[in-house]
Short mmCIF file of N, CA and C in Angstrom, two decimals:
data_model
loop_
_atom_site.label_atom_id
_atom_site.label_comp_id
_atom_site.label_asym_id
_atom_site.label_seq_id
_atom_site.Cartn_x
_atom_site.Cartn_y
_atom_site.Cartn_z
N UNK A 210 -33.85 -8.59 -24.09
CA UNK A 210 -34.53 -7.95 -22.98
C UNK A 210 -35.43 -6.86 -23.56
N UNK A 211 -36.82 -6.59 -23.21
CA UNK A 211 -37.42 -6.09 -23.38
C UNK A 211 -37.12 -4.11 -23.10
N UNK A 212 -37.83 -3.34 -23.30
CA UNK A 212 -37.62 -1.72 -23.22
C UNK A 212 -38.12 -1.80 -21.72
N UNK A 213 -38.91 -2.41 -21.30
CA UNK A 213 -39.73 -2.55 -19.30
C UNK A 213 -38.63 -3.31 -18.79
N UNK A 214 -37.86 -4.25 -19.28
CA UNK A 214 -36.85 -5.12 -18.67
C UNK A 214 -35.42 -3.99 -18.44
N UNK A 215 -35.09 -3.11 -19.61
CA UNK A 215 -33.52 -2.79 -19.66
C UNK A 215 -34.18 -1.56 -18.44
N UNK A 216 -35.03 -0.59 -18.80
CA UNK A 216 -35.65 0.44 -18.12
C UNK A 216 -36.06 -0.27 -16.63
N UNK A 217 -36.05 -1.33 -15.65
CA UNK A 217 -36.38 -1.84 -14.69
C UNK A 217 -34.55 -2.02 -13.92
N UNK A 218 -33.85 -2.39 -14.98
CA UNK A 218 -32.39 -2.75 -14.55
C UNK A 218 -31.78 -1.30 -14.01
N UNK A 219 -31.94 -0.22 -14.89
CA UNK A 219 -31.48 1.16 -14.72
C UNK A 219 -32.19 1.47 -13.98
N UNK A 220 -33.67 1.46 -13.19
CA UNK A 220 -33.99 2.43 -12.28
C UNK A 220 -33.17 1.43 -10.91
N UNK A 221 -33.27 -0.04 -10.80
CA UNK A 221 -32.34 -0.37 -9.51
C UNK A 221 -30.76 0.30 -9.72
N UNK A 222 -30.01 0.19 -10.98
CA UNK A 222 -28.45 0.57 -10.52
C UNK A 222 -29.01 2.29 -10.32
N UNK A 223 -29.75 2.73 -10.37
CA UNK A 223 -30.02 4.00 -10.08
C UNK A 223 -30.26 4.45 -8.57
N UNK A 224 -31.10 3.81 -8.11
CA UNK A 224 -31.51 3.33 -6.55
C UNK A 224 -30.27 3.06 -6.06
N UNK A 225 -29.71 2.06 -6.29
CA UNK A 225 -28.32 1.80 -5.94
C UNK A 225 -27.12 2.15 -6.01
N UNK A 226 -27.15 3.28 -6.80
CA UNK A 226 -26.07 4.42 -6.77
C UNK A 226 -26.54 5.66 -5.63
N UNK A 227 -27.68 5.82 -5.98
CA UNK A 227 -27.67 6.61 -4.68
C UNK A 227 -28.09 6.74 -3.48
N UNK A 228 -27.74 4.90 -3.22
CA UNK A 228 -28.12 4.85 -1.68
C UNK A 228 -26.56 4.48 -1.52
N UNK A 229 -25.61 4.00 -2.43
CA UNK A 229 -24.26 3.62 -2.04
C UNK A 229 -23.27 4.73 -2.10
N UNK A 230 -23.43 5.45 -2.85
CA UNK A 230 -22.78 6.81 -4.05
C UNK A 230 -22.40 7.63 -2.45
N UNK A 231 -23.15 8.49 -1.76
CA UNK A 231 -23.23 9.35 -0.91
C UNK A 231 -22.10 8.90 0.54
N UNK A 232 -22.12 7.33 0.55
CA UNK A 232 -21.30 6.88 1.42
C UNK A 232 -20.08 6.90 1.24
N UNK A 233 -19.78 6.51 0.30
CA UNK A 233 -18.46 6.73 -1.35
C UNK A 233 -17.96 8.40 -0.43
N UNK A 234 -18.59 9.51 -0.87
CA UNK A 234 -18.27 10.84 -1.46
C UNK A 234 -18.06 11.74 0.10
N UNK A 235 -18.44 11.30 1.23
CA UNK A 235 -18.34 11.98 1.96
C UNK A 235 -17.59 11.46 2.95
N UNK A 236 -16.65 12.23 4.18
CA UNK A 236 -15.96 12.52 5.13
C UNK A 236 -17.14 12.70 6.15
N UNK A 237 -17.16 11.80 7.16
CA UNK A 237 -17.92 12.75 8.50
C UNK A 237 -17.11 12.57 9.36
N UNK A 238 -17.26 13.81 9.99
CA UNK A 238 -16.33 14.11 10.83
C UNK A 238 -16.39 12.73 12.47
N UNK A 239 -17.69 12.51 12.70
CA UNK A 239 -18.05 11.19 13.43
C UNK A 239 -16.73 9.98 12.91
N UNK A 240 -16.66 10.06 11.61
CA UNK A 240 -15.79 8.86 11.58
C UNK A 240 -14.48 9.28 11.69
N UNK A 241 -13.92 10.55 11.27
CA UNK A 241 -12.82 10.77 11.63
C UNK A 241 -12.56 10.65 13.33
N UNK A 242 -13.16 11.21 14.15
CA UNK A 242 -13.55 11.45 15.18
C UNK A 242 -12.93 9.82 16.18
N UNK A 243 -13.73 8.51 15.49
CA UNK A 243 -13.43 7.55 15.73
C UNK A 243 -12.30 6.77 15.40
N UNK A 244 -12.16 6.96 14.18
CA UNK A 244 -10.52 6.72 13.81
C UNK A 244 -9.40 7.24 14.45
N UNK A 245 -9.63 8.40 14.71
CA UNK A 245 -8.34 9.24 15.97
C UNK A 245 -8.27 8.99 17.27
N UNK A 246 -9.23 8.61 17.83
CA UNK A 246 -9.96 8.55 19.36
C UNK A 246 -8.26 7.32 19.54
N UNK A 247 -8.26 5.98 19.54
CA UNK A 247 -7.15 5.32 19.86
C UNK A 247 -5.39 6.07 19.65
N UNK A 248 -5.61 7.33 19.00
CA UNK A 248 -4.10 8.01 18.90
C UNK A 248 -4.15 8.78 20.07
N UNK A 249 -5.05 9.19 20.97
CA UNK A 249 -4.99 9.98 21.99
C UNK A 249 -4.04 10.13 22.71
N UNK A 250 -3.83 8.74 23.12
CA UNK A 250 -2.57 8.41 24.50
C UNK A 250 -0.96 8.87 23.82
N UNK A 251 -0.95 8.68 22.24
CA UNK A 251 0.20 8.94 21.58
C UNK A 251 0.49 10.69 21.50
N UNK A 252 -0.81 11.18 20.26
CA UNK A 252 -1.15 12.94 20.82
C UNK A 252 -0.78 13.43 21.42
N UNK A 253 -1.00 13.00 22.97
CA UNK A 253 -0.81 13.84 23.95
C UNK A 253 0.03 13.53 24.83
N UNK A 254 1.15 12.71 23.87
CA UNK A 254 2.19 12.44 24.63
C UNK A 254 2.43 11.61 25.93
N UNK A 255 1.21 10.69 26.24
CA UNK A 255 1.10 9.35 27.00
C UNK A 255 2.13 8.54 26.41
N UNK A 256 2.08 8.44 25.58
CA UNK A 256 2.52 7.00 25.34
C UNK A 256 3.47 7.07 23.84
N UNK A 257 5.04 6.40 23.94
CA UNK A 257 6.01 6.71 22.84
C UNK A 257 5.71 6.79 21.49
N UNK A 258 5.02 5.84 21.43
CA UNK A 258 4.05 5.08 20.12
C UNK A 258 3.07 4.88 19.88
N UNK A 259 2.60 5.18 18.72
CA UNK A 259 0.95 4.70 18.25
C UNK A 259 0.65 3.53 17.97
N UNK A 260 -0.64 3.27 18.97
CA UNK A 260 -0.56 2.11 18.92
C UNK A 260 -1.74 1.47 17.36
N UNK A 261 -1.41 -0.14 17.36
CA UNK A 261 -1.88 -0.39 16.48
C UNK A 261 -2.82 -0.10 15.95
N UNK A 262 -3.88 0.02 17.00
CA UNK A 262 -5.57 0.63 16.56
C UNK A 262 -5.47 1.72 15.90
N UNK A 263 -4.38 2.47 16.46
CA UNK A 263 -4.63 4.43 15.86
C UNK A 263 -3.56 4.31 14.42
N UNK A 264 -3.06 3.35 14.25
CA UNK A 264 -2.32 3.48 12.93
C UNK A 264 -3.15 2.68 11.94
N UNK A 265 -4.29 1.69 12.38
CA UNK A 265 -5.35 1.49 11.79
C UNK A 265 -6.45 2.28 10.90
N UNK A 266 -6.50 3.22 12.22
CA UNK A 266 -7.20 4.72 11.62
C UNK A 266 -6.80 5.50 11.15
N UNK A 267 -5.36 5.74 11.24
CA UNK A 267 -4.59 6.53 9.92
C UNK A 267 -4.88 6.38 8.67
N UNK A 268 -4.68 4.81 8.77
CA UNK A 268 -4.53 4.17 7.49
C UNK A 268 -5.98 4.38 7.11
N UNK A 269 -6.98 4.35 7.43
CA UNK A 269 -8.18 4.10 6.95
C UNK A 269 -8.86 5.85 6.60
N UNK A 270 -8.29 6.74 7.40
CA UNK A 270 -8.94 8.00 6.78
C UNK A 270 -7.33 8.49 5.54
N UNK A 271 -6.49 7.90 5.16
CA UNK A 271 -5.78 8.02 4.36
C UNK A 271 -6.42 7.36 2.80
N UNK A 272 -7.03 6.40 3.18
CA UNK A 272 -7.62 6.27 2.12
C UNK A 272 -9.06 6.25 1.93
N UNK A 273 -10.12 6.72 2.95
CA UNK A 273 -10.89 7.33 2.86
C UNK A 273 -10.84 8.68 1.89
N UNK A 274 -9.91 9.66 1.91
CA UNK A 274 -9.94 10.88 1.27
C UNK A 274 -8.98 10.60 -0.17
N UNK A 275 -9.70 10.01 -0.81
CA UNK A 275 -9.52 10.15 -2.62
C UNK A 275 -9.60 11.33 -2.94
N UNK A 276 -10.70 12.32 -3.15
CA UNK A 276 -10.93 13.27 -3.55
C UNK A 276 -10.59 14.63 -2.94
N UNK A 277 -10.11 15.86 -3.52
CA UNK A 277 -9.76 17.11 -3.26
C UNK A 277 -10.86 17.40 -1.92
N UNK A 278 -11.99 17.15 -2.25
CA UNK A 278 -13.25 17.73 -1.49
C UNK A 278 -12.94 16.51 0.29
N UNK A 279 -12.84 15.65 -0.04
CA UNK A 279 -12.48 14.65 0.97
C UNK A 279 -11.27 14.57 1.98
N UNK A 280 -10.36 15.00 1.19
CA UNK A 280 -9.33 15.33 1.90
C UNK A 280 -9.23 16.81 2.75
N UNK A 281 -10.11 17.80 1.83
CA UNK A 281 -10.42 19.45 2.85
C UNK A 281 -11.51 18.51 3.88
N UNK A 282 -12.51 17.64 3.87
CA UNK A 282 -13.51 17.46 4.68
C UNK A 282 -12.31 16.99 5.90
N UNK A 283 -11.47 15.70 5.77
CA UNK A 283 -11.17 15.23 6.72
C UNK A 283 -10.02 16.45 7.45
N UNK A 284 -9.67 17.43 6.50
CA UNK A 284 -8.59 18.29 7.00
C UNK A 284 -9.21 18.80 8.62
N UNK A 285 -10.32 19.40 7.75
CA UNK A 285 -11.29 19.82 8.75
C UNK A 285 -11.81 19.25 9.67
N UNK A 286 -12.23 18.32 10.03
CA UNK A 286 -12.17 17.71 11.05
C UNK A 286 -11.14 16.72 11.95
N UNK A 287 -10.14 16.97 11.40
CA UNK A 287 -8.86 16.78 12.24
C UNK A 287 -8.26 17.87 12.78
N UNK A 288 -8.85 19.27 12.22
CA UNK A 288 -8.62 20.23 12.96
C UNK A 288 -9.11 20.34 14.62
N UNK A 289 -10.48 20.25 14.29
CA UNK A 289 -11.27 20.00 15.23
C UNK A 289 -11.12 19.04 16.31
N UNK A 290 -11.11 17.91 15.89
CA UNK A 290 -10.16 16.70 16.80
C UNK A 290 -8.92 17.31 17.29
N UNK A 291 -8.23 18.04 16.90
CA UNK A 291 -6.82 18.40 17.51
C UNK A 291 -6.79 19.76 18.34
N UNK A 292 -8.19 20.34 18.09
CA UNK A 292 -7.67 21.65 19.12
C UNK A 292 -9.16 21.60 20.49
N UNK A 293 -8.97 19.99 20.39
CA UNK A 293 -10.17 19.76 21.67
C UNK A 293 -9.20 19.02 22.68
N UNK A 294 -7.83 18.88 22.51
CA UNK A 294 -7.01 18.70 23.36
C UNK A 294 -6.07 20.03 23.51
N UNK A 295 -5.93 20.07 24.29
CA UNK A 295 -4.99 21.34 25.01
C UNK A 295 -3.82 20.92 24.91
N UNK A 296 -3.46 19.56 25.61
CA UNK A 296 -2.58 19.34 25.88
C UNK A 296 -1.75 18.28 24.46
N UNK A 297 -2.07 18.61 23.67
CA UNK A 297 -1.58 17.98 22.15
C UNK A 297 -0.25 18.50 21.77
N UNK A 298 0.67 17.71 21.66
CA UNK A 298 1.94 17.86 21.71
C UNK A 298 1.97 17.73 19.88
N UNK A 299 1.88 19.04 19.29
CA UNK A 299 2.26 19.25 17.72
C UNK A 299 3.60 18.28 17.51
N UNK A 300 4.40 18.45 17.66
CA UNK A 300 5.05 17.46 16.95
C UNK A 300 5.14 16.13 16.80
N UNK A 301 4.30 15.25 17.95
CA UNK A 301 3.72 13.85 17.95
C UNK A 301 2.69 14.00 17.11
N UNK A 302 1.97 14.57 16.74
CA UNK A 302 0.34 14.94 15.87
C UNK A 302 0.81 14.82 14.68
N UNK A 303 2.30 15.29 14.20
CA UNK A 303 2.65 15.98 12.87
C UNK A 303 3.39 14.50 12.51
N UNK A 304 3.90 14.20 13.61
CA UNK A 304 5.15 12.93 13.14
C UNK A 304 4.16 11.72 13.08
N UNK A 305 2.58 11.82 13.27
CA UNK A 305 1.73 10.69 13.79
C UNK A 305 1.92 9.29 11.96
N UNK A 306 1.15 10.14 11.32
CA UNK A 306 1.30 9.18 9.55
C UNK A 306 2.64 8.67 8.95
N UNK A 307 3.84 9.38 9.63
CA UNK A 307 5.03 8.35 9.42
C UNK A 307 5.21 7.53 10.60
N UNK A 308 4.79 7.88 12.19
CA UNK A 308 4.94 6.70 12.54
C UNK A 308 4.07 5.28 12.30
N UNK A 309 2.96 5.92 11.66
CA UNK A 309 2.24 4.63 11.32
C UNK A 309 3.04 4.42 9.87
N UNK A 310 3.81 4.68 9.04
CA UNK A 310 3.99 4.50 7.79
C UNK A 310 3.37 5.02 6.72
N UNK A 311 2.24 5.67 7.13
CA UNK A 311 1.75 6.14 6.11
C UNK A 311 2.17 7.80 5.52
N UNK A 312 2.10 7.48 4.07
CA UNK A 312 2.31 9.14 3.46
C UNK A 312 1.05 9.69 3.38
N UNK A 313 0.87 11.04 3.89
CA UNK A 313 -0.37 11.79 3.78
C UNK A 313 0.15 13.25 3.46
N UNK A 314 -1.15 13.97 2.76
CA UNK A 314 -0.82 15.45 2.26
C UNK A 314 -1.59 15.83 3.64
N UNK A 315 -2.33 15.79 4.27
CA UNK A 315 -3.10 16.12 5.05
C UNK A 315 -2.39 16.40 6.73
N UNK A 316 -1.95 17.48 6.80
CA UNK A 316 -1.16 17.45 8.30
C UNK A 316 -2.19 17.25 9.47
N UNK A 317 -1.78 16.78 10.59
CA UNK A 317 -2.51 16.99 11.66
C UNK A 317 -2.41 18.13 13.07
N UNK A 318 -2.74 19.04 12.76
CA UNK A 318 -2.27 20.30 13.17
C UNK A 318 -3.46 21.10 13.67
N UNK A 319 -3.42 21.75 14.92
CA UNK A 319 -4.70 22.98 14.99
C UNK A 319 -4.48 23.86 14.20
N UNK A 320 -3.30 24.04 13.57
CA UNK A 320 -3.54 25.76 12.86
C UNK A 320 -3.62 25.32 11.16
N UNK A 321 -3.60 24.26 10.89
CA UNK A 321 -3.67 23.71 9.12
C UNK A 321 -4.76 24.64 8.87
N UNK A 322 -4.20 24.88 7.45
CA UNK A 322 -5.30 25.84 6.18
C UNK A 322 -5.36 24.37 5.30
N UNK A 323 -6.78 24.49 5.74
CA UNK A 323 -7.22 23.18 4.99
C UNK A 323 -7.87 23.26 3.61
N UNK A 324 -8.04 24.90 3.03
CA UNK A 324 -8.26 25.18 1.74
C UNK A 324 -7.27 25.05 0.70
N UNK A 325 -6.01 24.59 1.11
CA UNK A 325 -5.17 24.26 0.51
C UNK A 325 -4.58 22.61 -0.33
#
């Protein structure tokens, strides 16, 4: 391969790291937002159990947050998600990632210090 051929390969994986890279690295709170939305009825104490959809979204912002920075992003906006209900019953919120099965460092709590 030519020096215009190897130099043509690196500017696409270049392009292509950072149109893919940024999707990779960040938390928005929009998607957390959507991932929680089906735990509502559980939250707030509607309903005994979470249902499948919202243990879907557990699971999926559980492994969304790889990184230190990802896991404060989603902290943070599960804060937010949780103190836009009033009526959020903390200990269904807290018990929510074992009833789906999942282990998380990340509590779901209005008062979490998410710099931690």
């Amino acid at each position: 391969m030519t020096k215009r051929g190897v130099a043509c390969v690196l500017l696409l994986v270049a392009v292509a790291y950072a149109v893919i890279a940024p999707s990779w690295a960040q938390v928005s709170c929009s998607n957390v937002d959507s991932a929680m939305a089906p735990c509502e009825q559980y939250v707030t104490g509607q309903a005994n159990a979470p249902s499948a959809e919202c243990c879907n979204g557990v699971r999926s912002l559980n492994q969304a947050a790889t990184s230190t920075q990802a896991r404060r992003d989603t902290c943070e906006c599960l804060r937010q998600v949780a103190a836009r209900y009033s009526n959020l019953k903390d200990e269904a919120a807290q018990a929510l990632p074992g009833q789906c099965g999942v282990s998380v460092s990340i509590p779901i709590a209005r008062n979490t210090d998410c710099s931690r």
